[in-house]
Short mmCIF file of C-alpha atoms in Angstrom, two decimals:
data_model
loop_
_atom_site.label_atom_id
_atom_site.label_comp_id
_atom_site.label_asym_id
_atom_site.label_seq_id
_atom_site.Cartn_x
_atom_site.Cartn_y
_atom_site.Cartn_z
CA MET A 1 18.25 -7.32 -50.37
CA GLU A 2 20.82 -5.30 -48.42
CA LEU A 3 24.53 -6.19 -48.21
CA LYS A 4 25.90 -7.48 -51.49
CA LYS A 5 28.28 -10.44 -51.48
CA LEU A 6 31.90 -9.29 -51.27
CA CYS A 7 34.59 -11.48 -52.81
CA GLY A 8 33.40 -14.65 -51.12
CA LYS A 9 33.85 -13.28 -47.61
CA PRO A 10 31.74 -15.10 -45.02
CA ARG A 11 28.94 -12.74 -44.11
CA VAL A 12 28.14 -12.58 -40.40
CA ILE A 13 25.20 -10.66 -38.98
CA VAL A 14 24.95 -10.02 -35.24
CA ILE A 15 21.47 -9.35 -33.87
CA GLY A 16 21.81 -6.88 -31.01
CA ALA A 17 24.41 -4.26 -30.05
CA GLY A 18 24.57 -5.19 -26.38
CA ILE A 19 27.81 -6.28 -24.79
CA SER A 20 27.64 -9.85 -26.15
CA GLY A 21 26.97 -8.69 -29.71
CA LEU A 22 29.71 -6.06 -29.63
CA SER A 23 32.11 -8.54 -28.04
CA ALA A 24 31.45 -11.02 -30.86
CA ALA A 25 31.92 -8.39 -33.57
CA ARG A 26 35.15 -7.11 -32.03
CA ARG A 27 36.54 -10.63 -31.66
CA LEU A 28 35.88 -11.38 -35.33
CA TYR A 29 37.44 -8.11 -36.46
CA SER A 30 40.50 -8.68 -34.26
CA SER A 31 41.10 -12.20 -35.58
CA PRO A 32 44.05 -12.73 -37.97
CA ALA A 33 43.48 -11.30 -41.44
CA ALA A 34 40.08 -9.99 -40.31
CA ALA A 35 39.82 -7.43 -43.10
CA ARG A 36 40.11 -10.27 -45.58
CA ASP A 37 38.08 -12.89 -43.76
CA TRP A 38 34.79 -11.35 -42.63
CA GLN A 39 31.94 -9.11 -43.67
CA ILE A 40 30.22 -8.16 -40.40
CA THR A 41 27.07 -6.18 -39.66
CA VAL A 42 25.43 -5.58 -36.28
CA LEU A 43 21.68 -4.97 -36.39
CA GLU A 44 20.36 -3.00 -33.40
CA ALA A 45 16.61 -2.55 -32.92
CA SER A 46 16.84 0.62 -30.82
CA ASP A 47 18.66 3.93 -31.20
CA ARG A 48 21.48 3.12 -28.78
CA ILE A 49 24.07 0.47 -28.01
CA GLY A 50 24.33 -1.36 -24.71
CA GLY A 51 21.13 -3.36 -24.37
CA ARG A 52 20.60 -3.98 -20.67
CA ILE A 53 23.56 -1.71 -19.92
CA PHE A 54 22.12 1.80 -19.67
CA THR A 55 23.88 4.63 -17.85
CA SER A 56 21.85 7.80 -17.37
CA GLN A 57 21.90 11.05 -15.45
CA PHE A 58 19.49 11.91 -12.68
CA ASP A 59 17.88 15.36 -12.46
CA THR A 60 20.49 16.36 -9.87
CA GLY A 61 23.33 15.72 -12.33
CA GLU A 62 24.43 12.55 -10.56
CA GLN A 63 25.14 9.50 -12.68
CA ILE A 64 22.94 6.43 -12.24
CA GLU A 65 22.71 2.96 -13.74
CA ILE A 66 19.26 1.97 -14.93
CA GLY A 67 20.61 -1.45 -15.89
CA ALA A 68 23.84 -3.30 -15.09
CA THR A 69 25.52 -1.70 -12.08
CA TRP A 70 28.42 -3.68 -10.62
CA ILE A 71 31.65 -5.20 -11.87
CA HIS A 72 31.37 -8.52 -10.03
CA GLY A 73 35.00 -8.91 -8.99
CA VAL A 74 37.93 -7.08 -10.54
CA GLU A 75 40.56 -9.85 -10.59
CA GLY A 76 40.45 -11.33 -14.08
CA SER A 77 37.30 -9.50 -15.18
CA PRO A 78 37.34 -8.38 -18.82
CA ILE A 79 34.86 -5.64 -17.91
CA PHE A 80 37.29 -4.18 -15.39
CA ASP A 81 40.12 -4.41 -17.92
CA ILE A 82 38.14 -2.51 -20.57
CA ALA A 83 37.04 0.14 -18.07
CA GLU A 84 40.58 0.56 -16.77
CA LYS A 85 42.22 0.75 -20.20
CA SER A 86 39.63 3.22 -21.50
CA GLY A 87 40.05 5.50 -18.46
CA ALA A 88 36.46 4.96 -17.35
CA LEU A 89 36.98 3.89 -13.74
CA HIS A 90 36.97 7.45 -12.36
CA GLY A 91 34.10 9.80 -13.12
CA ASP A 92 33.68 13.51 -13.71
CA VAL A 93 30.38 13.74 -11.78
CA PRO A 94 29.15 12.01 -8.60
CA PHE A 95 28.11 8.47 -9.50
CA GLU A 96 26.21 5.59 -8.01
CA CYS A 97 28.08 3.73 -5.25
CA MET A 98 31.21 5.81 -5.89
CA ASP A 99 32.19 5.19 -2.27
CA GLY A 100 31.47 1.46 -2.31
CA PHE A 101 28.68 -0.54 -0.77
CA PRO A 102 26.09 1.23 1.39
CA GLU A 103 26.74 1.85 5.07
CA PRO A 104 25.74 -0.91 7.54
CA PRO A 105 21.95 -0.92 7.65
CA ILE A 106 19.49 0.37 10.18
CA VAL A 107 16.79 -2.30 10.30
CA LYS A 108 13.28 -1.09 11.06
CA ALA A 109 10.02 -2.98 11.43
CA GLN A 110 6.78 -1.48 10.24
CA GLY A 111 5.52 0.83 12.97
CA GLY A 112 9.01 2.14 13.74
CA VAL A 113 10.50 -0.67 15.85
CA THR A 114 14.31 -0.71 15.55
CA VAL A 115 16.05 -4.07 15.39
CA HIS A 116 19.30 -4.09 17.35
CA SER A 117 22.31 -4.45 15.05
CA THR A 118 23.49 -7.59 16.86
CA ILE A 119 20.17 -9.36 16.26
CA ALA A 120 20.09 -8.29 12.61
CA HIS A 121 23.74 -9.23 12.08
CA ASP A 122 23.31 -12.72 13.52
CA VAL A 123 20.43 -13.56 11.18
CA ALA A 124 22.06 -11.95 8.14
CA SER A 125 25.26 -13.88 8.86
CA LEU A 126 23.29 -17.11 9.11
CA TYR A 127 21.74 -16.43 5.71
CA ARG A 128 25.11 -15.68 4.12
CA GLN A 129 26.62 -18.83 5.64
CA LEU A 130 23.80 -20.95 4.21
CA VAL A 131 24.37 -19.49 0.74
CA ASP A 132 28.14 -19.92 1.08
CA ASP A 133 27.60 -23.57 2.03
CA VAL A 134 25.79 -24.08 -1.28
CA ASN A 135 28.55 -22.40 -3.25
CA ASP A 136 31.28 -24.35 -1.44
CA ARG A 137 29.80 -27.68 -2.55
CA ARG A 138 29.90 -27.29 -6.33
CA GLY A 139 27.90 -29.96 -8.09
CA GLU A 140 26.84 -31.57 -4.80
CA PRO A 141 23.67 -31.01 -2.81
CA PRO A 142 24.31 -29.52 0.65
CA GLU A 143 23.63 -32.02 3.42
CA VAL A 144 20.53 -30.19 4.53
CA THR A 145 19.16 -30.54 1.00
CA ALA A 146 19.17 -34.30 1.24
CA GLU A 147 16.96 -33.92 4.31
CA THR A 148 14.56 -31.59 2.55
CA LEU A 149 14.27 -33.99 -0.37
CA GLU A 150 13.22 -36.70 2.07
CA HIS A 151 10.44 -34.38 3.19
CA GLY A 152 9.14 -33.99 -0.36
CA ASP A 153 10.85 -30.70 -1.27
CA SER A 154 12.05 -30.28 -4.82
CA GLY A 155 15.67 -29.31 -4.31
CA ASN A 156 15.19 -25.57 -4.60
CA LEU A 157 17.18 -22.82 -2.93
CA GLY A 158 14.21 -21.41 -1.00
CA SER A 159 13.44 -24.71 0.76
CA TYR A 160 17.08 -25.22 1.66
CA LEU A 161 17.42 -21.73 3.16
CA ARG A 162 14.20 -22.02 5.14
CA ARG A 163 15.29 -25.38 6.50
CA GLY A 164 18.50 -23.78 7.75
CA PHE A 165 16.59 -20.91 9.34
CA GLU A 166 14.22 -23.29 11.13
CA SER A 167 17.24 -25.16 12.48
CA PHE A 168 18.63 -21.86 13.80
CA LEU A 169 15.35 -21.05 15.55
CA GLY A 170 15.22 -24.54 17.06
CA LYS A 171 18.72 -24.25 18.50
CA GLN A 172 17.91 -20.78 19.81
CA ALA A 173 14.79 -22.04 21.61
CA ALA A 174 16.94 -24.68 23.32
CA THR A 175 19.19 -22.00 24.83
CA PRO A 176 16.97 -19.71 26.96
CA ALA A 177 19.93 -17.60 28.05
CA GLY A 178 20.61 -16.60 24.46
CA VAL A 179 16.96 -15.74 23.87
CA ASN A 180 16.83 -13.61 27.01
CA ALA A 181 19.97 -11.72 25.99
CA ALA A 182 18.53 -10.97 22.54
CA GLU A 183 15.23 -9.82 24.04
CA LEU A 184 17.09 -7.48 26.39
CA LEU A 185 18.87 -5.91 23.40
CA LEU A 186 15.52 -5.46 21.70
CA LYS A 187 14.01 -3.74 24.74
CA GLN A 188 16.98 -1.39 25.00
CA ASP A 189 16.12 0.11 21.62
CA ASN A 190 12.34 -0.24 21.99
CA PRO A 191 11.05 0.16 25.57
CA SER A 192 7.46 -0.25 24.36
CA ILE A 193 8.15 -3.36 22.29
CA ALA A 194 5.47 -5.34 24.16
CA SER A 195 2.70 -3.15 22.72
CA SER A 196 4.16 -2.91 19.20
CA GLY A 197 2.88 -6.22 17.90
CA TRP A 198 6.43 -7.42 17.27
CA ASN A 199 8.50 -9.98 19.17
CA LEU A 200 12.00 -11.41 18.79
CA ARG A 201 11.06 -14.34 16.59
CA ALA A 202 8.92 -12.21 14.25
CA LEU A 203 11.74 -9.71 13.86
CA GLN A 204 14.29 -12.45 13.19
CA GLU A 205 11.90 -13.82 10.59
CA GLY A 206 11.73 -10.33 9.11
CA VAL A 207 15.51 -9.98 8.90
CA PHE A 208 15.72 -13.33 7.14
CA THR A 209 13.03 -12.21 4.71
CA ILE A 210 15.06 -9.08 3.94
CA GLN A 211 17.92 -11.34 2.83
CA GLU A 212 15.55 -13.43 0.71
CA ASN A 213 14.13 -10.34 -0.97
CA TRP A 214 17.64 -9.12 -1.72
CA GLU A 215 18.43 -12.54 -3.24
CA ARG A 216 15.36 -12.18 -5.47
CA CYS A 217 16.91 -9.01 -6.89
CA VAL A 218 20.29 -10.69 -7.31
CA THR A 219 18.83 -13.69 -9.14
CA ALA A 220 15.73 -12.16 -10.83
CA ALA A 221 13.60 -15.03 -9.52
CA GLU A 222 10.01 -14.36 -8.47
CA SER A 223 10.61 -16.69 -5.52
CA LEU A 224 13.72 -18.44 -4.23
CA HIS A 225 11.68 -21.63 -4.47
CA ASP A 226 11.97 -21.19 -8.25
CA LEU A 227 15.78 -21.60 -8.17
CA ASP A 228 17.29 -25.02 -8.77
CA LEU A 229 19.66 -25.75 -5.90
CA LEU A 230 22.26 -27.87 -7.66
CA ALA A 231 22.54 -25.43 -10.57
CA PHE A 232 22.74 -22.48 -8.16
CA ASN A 233 26.15 -23.59 -6.97
CA GLU A 234 27.58 -23.68 -10.50
CA TYR A 235 27.41 -19.87 -10.63
CA TRP A 236 30.56 -17.96 -9.71
CA GLU A 237 32.01 -14.47 -9.81
CA PHE A 238 35.55 -13.14 -10.13
CA PRO A 239 37.51 -12.59 -6.92
CA GLY A 240 38.40 -9.15 -5.69
CA GLU A 241 36.54 -5.94 -5.05
CA GLN A 242 33.11 -5.28 -6.54
CA ILE A 243 32.91 -1.77 -7.96
CA THR A 244 30.86 0.57 -10.10
CA ILE A 245 32.30 2.50 -13.05
CA GLY A 246 33.03 6.22 -12.73
CA LYS A 247 32.14 7.13 -16.29
CA GLY A 248 29.26 4.67 -16.32
CA PHE A 249 28.78 1.10 -17.46
CA SER A 250 27.83 2.42 -20.89
CA SER A 251 31.44 3.54 -21.32
CA VAL A 252 32.43 -0.13 -21.59
CA VAL A 253 30.17 -0.81 -24.57
CA GLN A 254 31.18 2.51 -26.09
CA ALA A 255 34.81 1.37 -25.94
CA LEU A 256 33.86 -1.87 -27.69
CA ALA A 257 31.89 -0.04 -30.36
CA LYS A 258 34.79 2.34 -31.06
CA SER A 259 36.95 -0.65 -31.99
CA LEU A 260 34.61 -1.54 -34.89
CA PRO A 261 34.80 -0.03 -38.38
CA PRO A 262 32.36 2.81 -39.13
CA ASP A 263 28.85 1.77 -40.15
CA THR A 264 29.22 -1.73 -38.69
CA ILE A 265 26.21 -1.03 -36.45
CA ARG A 266 22.84 -0.37 -38.10
CA PHE A 267 20.31 1.24 -35.75
CA HIS A 268 16.51 0.95 -35.84
CA LYS A 269 16.77 -2.53 -37.39
CA LYS A 270 14.38 -4.71 -35.43
CA VAL A 271 14.50 -8.25 -36.78
CA ASP A 272 11.02 -9.74 -37.05
CA LYS A 273 11.83 -12.98 -38.83
CA VAL A 274 14.89 -15.18 -39.25
CA VAL A 275 14.58 -17.67 -42.11
CA TRP A 276 17.25 -20.36 -42.02
CA THR A 277 17.97 -23.48 -44.05
CA ASP A 278 17.20 -26.97 -42.79
CA VAL A 279 16.79 -30.30 -44.56
CA ALA A 280 13.41 -29.28 -45.98
CA ARG A 281 14.57 -25.91 -47.30
CA THR A 282 17.31 -25.08 -49.76
CA SER A 283 19.36 -21.92 -49.64
CA ALA A 284 18.11 -18.83 -51.43
CA SER A 285 19.25 -18.24 -55.01
CA SER A 286 21.85 -15.80 -53.68
CA GLY A 287 23.57 -18.71 -51.96
CA TYR A 288 23.14 -17.38 -48.42
CA PRO A 289 21.42 -19.83 -46.07
CA VAL A 290 19.89 -17.21 -43.73
CA GLN A 291 17.60 -14.27 -44.47
CA LEU A 292 16.61 -11.68 -41.88
CA HIS A 293 13.47 -9.59 -42.29
CA CYS A 294 13.28 -6.34 -40.34
CA GLU A 295 10.28 -4.40 -39.09
CA ASP A 296 11.05 -1.51 -41.46
CA GLY A 297 10.82 -3.80 -44.49
CA SER A 298 14.55 -4.20 -45.08
CA THR A 299 16.04 -7.65 -45.61
CA PHE A 300 19.54 -8.96 -44.95
CA GLU A 301 21.24 -12.21 -45.95
CA ALA A 302 24.04 -14.01 -44.18
CA ASP A 303 26.09 -17.15 -43.90
CA HIS A 304 25.97 -16.92 -40.12
CA VAL A 305 23.80 -15.04 -37.64
CA ILE A 306 24.81 -14.52 -34.01
CA VAL A 307 21.58 -14.11 -32.04
CA THR A 308 22.04 -12.10 -28.83
CA VAL A 309 18.44 -11.26 -27.95
CA SER A 310 17.39 -11.86 -24.34
CA LEU A 311 15.99 -15.15 -23.11
CA GLY A 312 12.80 -13.21 -22.45
CA VAL A 313 12.50 -12.39 -26.15
CA LEU A 314 13.29 -15.99 -27.08
CA LYS A 315 10.56 -17.21 -24.75
CA ALA A 316 8.06 -14.79 -26.28
CA LYS A 317 9.11 -15.05 -29.93
CA ALA A 318 10.57 -18.53 -30.39
CA LEU A 319 7.85 -20.40 -28.51
CA GLU A 320 4.80 -18.52 -29.76
CA GLU A 321 2.72 -19.29 -32.85
CA GLN A 322 4.13 -16.40 -34.90
CA GLN A 323 7.68 -17.69 -34.90
CA LEU A 324 10.74 -15.47 -34.93
CA PHE A 325 12.57 -18.38 -36.52
CA GLN A 326 11.37 -20.13 -39.67
CA PRO A 327 11.45 -23.04 -39.66
CA ARG A 328 11.02 -23.25 -35.92
CA LEU A 329 14.03 -24.09 -33.82
CA PRO A 330 14.69 -27.76 -32.99
CA ASP A 331 12.76 -29.20 -30.08
CA TRP A 332 15.91 -29.73 -28.00
CA LYS A 333 16.57 -26.00 -28.05
CA LEU A 334 12.96 -24.92 -27.57
CA ASP A 335 12.71 -27.21 -24.56
CA SER A 336 15.65 -25.47 -22.88
CA ILE A 337 14.30 -22.02 -23.74
CA GLU A 338 11.05 -22.97 -22.05
CA LYS A 339 12.60 -24.52 -18.93
CA LEU A 340 15.19 -21.89 -18.06
CA GLY A 341 14.07 -18.95 -15.93
CA PHE A 342 14.04 -15.28 -16.88
CA GLY A 343 12.87 -12.58 -14.50
CA VAL A 344 12.55 -8.85 -14.07
CA VAL A 345 14.57 -6.61 -11.76
CA ASP A 346 14.12 -2.84 -11.72
CA LYS A 347 15.87 -0.10 -9.79
CA LEU A 348 14.01 2.95 -8.54
CA PHE A 349 15.69 6.31 -7.89
CA VAL A 350 13.87 9.05 -5.99
CA LEU A 351 14.99 12.44 -4.67
CA VAL A 352 14.23 13.20 -1.02
CA GLU A 353 14.73 16.38 0.94
CA PRO A 354 18.09 16.64 2.72
CA PRO A 355 18.15 15.89 6.46
CA PRO A 356 17.66 19.17 8.40
CA ASP A 357 20.71 18.46 10.56
CA GLY A 358 22.99 17.94 7.57
CA SER A 359 23.55 14.27 8.36
CA GLN A 360 23.80 11.47 5.80
CA HIS A 361 20.79 9.45 4.75
CA PRO A 362 20.89 5.99 6.33
CA ASN A 363 20.76 2.62 4.62
CA LEU A 364 17.28 1.70 5.81
CA GLN A 365 16.13 -1.92 5.66
CA PHE A 366 12.45 -2.82 5.97
CA ILE A 367 10.69 -5.56 7.91
CA HIS A 368 7.19 -5.46 6.51
CA LYS A 369 4.04 -6.75 8.16
CA SER A 370 2.82 -10.12 6.97
CA GLN A 371 0.55 -10.14 3.94
CA ALA A 372 -2.37 -10.99 6.22
CA ASP A 373 -1.75 -7.91 8.38
CA ALA A 374 -0.72 -5.57 5.56
CA ASP A 375 -2.64 -2.34 4.99
CA GLU A 376 -2.62 -0.78 1.51
CA ASP A 377 -3.04 2.64 3.09
CA GLU A 378 0.22 2.18 4.99
CA VAL A 379 2.50 0.48 2.46
CA PRO A 380 1.45 -0.06 -1.17
CA ARG A 381 1.47 -3.65 -2.37
CA TRP A 382 4.35 -3.02 -4.80
CA MET A 383 6.57 -1.77 -1.93
CA ARG A 384 6.00 -4.71 0.43
CA LYS A 385 8.97 -6.78 -0.69
CA THR A 386 11.34 -3.82 -0.94
CA HIS A 387 14.24 -4.78 1.27
CA SER A 388 16.02 -1.42 1.54
CA LEU A 389 16.24 2.23 0.59
CA TYR A 390 19.67 3.85 0.63
CA PRO A 391 21.50 6.86 -0.87
CA ILE A 392 23.34 6.28 -4.14
CA HIS A 393 26.45 7.64 -2.43
CA LYS A 394 27.12 8.99 1.06
CA LYS A 395 26.48 12.67 0.27
CA SER A 396 23.52 12.16 -2.04
CA ASN A 397 19.84 12.95 -1.50
CA VAL A 398 18.91 10.46 -4.22
CA LEU A 399 17.75 7.15 -2.76
CA VAL A 400 17.65 3.84 -4.61
CA ALA A 401 15.53 0.74 -4.08
CA TRP A 402 15.52 -2.56 -5.98
CA PHE A 403 12.42 -4.47 -7.09
CA ALA A 404 11.95 -7.96 -8.49
CA GLY A 405 9.13 -10.00 -9.95
CA ALA A 406 5.51 -8.94 -9.58
CA GLU A 407 6.40 -5.84 -7.57
CA ALA A 408 8.76 -4.61 -10.30
CA LYS A 409 6.12 -5.19 -12.96
CA GLU A 410 3.54 -3.26 -10.96
CA MET A 411 5.94 -0.39 -10.28
CA GLU A 412 6.62 -0.04 -14.01
CA LYS A 413 2.96 0.80 -14.63
CA LEU A 414 2.82 3.70 -12.16
CA SER A 415 3.31 7.41 -12.73
CA ASP A 416 6.14 9.21 -10.99
CA GLU A 417 3.63 10.86 -8.67
CA GLU A 418 2.19 7.48 -7.63
CA ILE A 419 5.67 6.10 -7.07
CA ALA A 420 6.73 9.11 -5.00
CA ARG A 421 3.62 8.88 -2.83
CA GLY A 422 4.19 5.15 -2.36
CA VAL A 423 7.73 5.79 -1.16
CA GLN A 424 6.48 8.55 1.14
CA LYS A 425 3.82 6.25 2.64
CA THR A 426 6.41 3.56 3.20
CA LEU A 427 8.83 5.87 4.99
CA ALA A 428 6.03 7.13 7.23
CA ALA A 429 4.91 3.57 8.02
CA PHE A 430 8.39 2.86 9.39
CA GLY A 431 8.51 5.99 11.54
CA ASP A 432 10.80 7.82 9.11
CA LYS A 433 10.03 11.55 8.83
CA ARG A 434 11.96 12.20 5.64
CA ARG A 435 10.02 13.74 2.77
CA VAL A 436 10.11 12.94 -0.93
CA ALA A 437 11.11 16.17 -2.69
CA GLY A 438 8.58 17.94 -4.89
CA LEU A 439 5.43 15.97 -4.13
CA GLY A 440 2.40 17.70 -5.62
CA SER A 441 2.71 17.74 -9.39
CA GLN A 442 3.16 15.00 -11.94
CA ARG A 443 5.38 14.38 -14.92
CA GLN A 444 5.67 11.44 -17.25
CA HIS A 445 7.82 8.68 -15.88
CA CYS A 446 10.82 7.51 -17.86
CA CYS A 447 11.47 3.95 -18.91
CA ASN A 448 14.83 2.66 -20.12
CA GLY A 449 15.66 3.44 -23.69
CA GLY A 450 15.58 7.22 -23.37
CA ASP A 451 17.05 9.88 -21.12
CA ALA A 452 16.12 9.38 -17.47
CA SER A 453 16.60 13.06 -16.69
CA SER A 454 14.05 15.87 -16.87
CA ASN A 455 14.34 19.62 -17.23
CA GLY A 456 14.49 21.82 -14.16
CA GLY A 457 16.27 21.90 -10.85
CA THR A 458 15.73 19.81 -7.79
CA HIS A 459 13.28 22.23 -6.16
CA SER A 460 11.01 22.93 -9.13
CA GLY A 461 7.85 21.66 -7.44
CA LYS A 462 7.78 18.26 -9.10
CA VAL A 463 8.90 14.84 -8.03
CA HIS A 464 12.19 13.50 -9.32
CA VAL A 465 12.00 9.81 -10.12
CA ALA A 466 13.78 7.48 -12.54
CA HIS A 467 13.43 3.72 -12.84
CA GLY A 468 13.88 0.74 -15.10
CA CYS A 469 11.12 -0.64 -17.30
CA TRP A 470 12.83 -3.82 -18.41
CA ASN A 471 9.71 -5.96 -18.38
CA ARG A 472 7.63 -3.54 -20.46
CA ASN A 473 10.40 -2.96 -22.99
CA PRO A 474 9.60 -5.31 -25.92
CA LEU A 475 13.28 -5.57 -26.81
CA PHE A 476 14.07 -7.30 -23.50
CA LEU A 477 10.86 -8.45 -21.73
CA GLY A 478 12.78 -8.74 -18.47
CA SER A 479 16.21 -8.34 -16.95
CA TYR A 480 18.28 -11.52 -16.71
CA SER A 481 18.18 -15.29 -16.47
CA TYR A 482 18.34 -17.92 -13.75
CA VAL A 483 18.32 -21.71 -13.65
CA ALA A 484 14.78 -22.62 -12.68
CA VAL A 485 13.63 -25.76 -10.89
CA GLY A 486 13.22 -28.38 -13.60
CA SER A 487 16.20 -27.12 -15.58
CA ASN A 488 19.95 -27.38 -15.13
CA GLY A 489 23.25 -26.27 -16.58
CA ASP A 490 22.81 -28.60 -19.54
CA ASP A 491 19.88 -26.46 -20.64
CA ILE A 492 22.19 -23.44 -20.75
CA ASP A 493 24.57 -25.43 -22.95
CA HIS A 494 21.67 -26.40 -25.22
CA LEU A 495 20.64 -22.75 -25.45
CA ALA A 496 24.20 -21.86 -26.46
CA ALA A 497 24.50 -24.62 -29.07
CA PRO A 498 24.41 -23.57 -32.75
CA VAL A 499 21.70 -24.52 -35.23
CA PRO A 500 21.98 -26.68 -37.16
CA ARG A 501 24.43 -28.74 -35.16
CA LEU A 502 27.47 -29.86 -37.11
CA SER A 503 26.07 -33.39 -37.15
CA ASP A 504 22.81 -32.22 -38.75
CA SER A 505 22.10 -31.60 -42.41
CA GLY A 506 22.23 -28.14 -43.93
CA PRO A 507 24.94 -25.48 -44.00
CA PRO A 508 26.63 -25.48 -40.58
CA LEU A 509 26.58 -22.76 -37.93
CA GLN A 510 23.77 -20.73 -39.48
CA LEU A 511 22.39 -19.61 -36.12
CA LEU A 512 24.70 -19.05 -33.17
CA PHE A 513 23.46 -17.93 -29.77
CA ALA A 514 25.14 -15.56 -27.31
CA GLY A 515 24.08 -13.46 -24.33
CA GLU A 516 24.22 -13.80 -20.56
CA ALA A 517 21.67 -16.63 -20.52
CA THR A 518 24.00 -18.81 -22.63
CA HIS A 519 26.91 -18.84 -20.15
CA ARG A 520 26.70 -21.88 -17.91
CA ASP A 521 28.35 -20.51 -14.77
CA GLN A 522 28.30 -16.73 -15.29
CA TYR A 523 24.73 -16.20 -16.44
CA SER A 524 23.01 -12.94 -15.43
CA THR A 525 26.30 -11.00 -15.60
CA THR A 526 27.88 -8.60 -18.06
CA HIS A 527 31.11 -10.57 -18.08
CA GLY A 528 29.15 -13.73 -18.86
CA ALA A 529 27.53 -11.93 -21.78
CA TYR A 530 30.93 -10.63 -22.93
CA PHE A 531 32.50 -14.09 -22.83
CA SER A 532 29.54 -15.61 -24.69
CA GLY A 533 30.05 -13.22 -27.61
CA GLN A 534 33.71 -14.16 -27.78
CA ARG A 535 32.79 -17.84 -27.62
CA GLU A 536 30.57 -17.64 -30.69
CA ALA A 537 33.10 -15.57 -32.62
CA ASP A 538 35.75 -18.18 -31.77
CA ARG A 539 33.39 -20.91 -32.95
CA LEU A 540 33.26 -19.28 -36.38
CA ILE A 541 37.00 -18.59 -36.44
CA GLN A 542 37.74 -22.24 -35.67
CA HIS A 543 35.21 -23.42 -38.24
CA TYR A 544 36.90 -21.50 -41.06
CA LYS A 545 40.35 -22.40 -39.80
CA PHE A 546 39.58 -26.10 -40.17
CA ALA A 547 37.57 -25.61 -43.36
CA SER A 548 40.44 -23.86 -45.16
#
């Protein structure tokens, strides 16, 4: 057994050196008389800290984020505070979104039809207003939702949004003057629109679908019909500007790790089994109620374990026959693990040749053909829900696209050459003459966990691609959580609740749970993960305060 008992100090083991685990460890160490009160170890399965925070460097030398990207509001955000105090806000190399959000989009339909900015803006504004209406009615269903429920819908975000869009189209049809004006705008940009196969309504539908596909990447849901509507409006972000971090998001977790004593974090310690004490099992002879067995054969004992693994891992390892937890977790917790949603979102970075005229690359948004009309030779299946392709900053030749659900999973399986050719096909299908740099030879694609860069310059005759592999990585099995239809915020609270509960038998607070999926109104965010780690540390601090 590793870690000998020290002078009766409560022994706390944190599983995972992501932001929630590091936040918990730092909170415990910063509590009053910490040196006297705690013996803390963080077990990390990989060779790096950060978890789903993973800053890397592209082949061009530019900094990219394979994982978490944005500080979601700077006013009151602990992530912003850490980045500011550690001097990480401003970078030494060009970094992703260093000049803010992408430029206003150019919206193209497959075949090269350009959607006038006024038409695109009106539909995008409608979509944003519908989402804002949900968020403005916290804990209450929007009025349109009551109507959809009468029609047999299940109270999901997708049905609500579509109902609002259908209402917009109905009002538009009742005002022929408005329709004629929009069609004139369309013909100005596309004189041959009549022979293109596209019309105003189809293009408006396409713009709305762009917004839905973006929302899939924001929420990690396979479909917006998977998102519970009432729970959706519990989520909130901090006010203020949304920014990226100059020295990379990884600098935040590095700052947290530096605040811990040396050797607190043990790398390459993948926990395969957590044996805890319930009514039917007595504590081990050592007196510790929890034993952790690692893949390398090492064993650790603890009074308390803070579990920060992803909801994806809990779904795979807590619900399956070969249990991560022995005895199995209580049914009330397993039920919430099963009902809550957890999806995959990946970012793709690809180098393209610079525009011959020296101009900037546009923020290009895609209106794809319907699935029935889609042609694999034009746009690969895994690209058909890609909503946009834009430069990582205004002067960059590196473009980024976001993928969610099935398309992200399929993209993860492809070689860099296949990905580059898929991007090239897609650009061509939309009348875009830009070329992916270096098409012709193949190198191994990089998944998260290692360095996303490769040797050689940008014109070495190979493609330059980097992307996430969050679904294929067994330490995560996806990206972040959402509240699925059939679940609600109470399930998040159940997921966050300790085992055994104080009212149950057995030593209290053996297993505590942190991570983004355990924060009721800030799930899916780094600040939610950070707060959850502090919450569980505070739970232990309060427990020993009252027990003393």
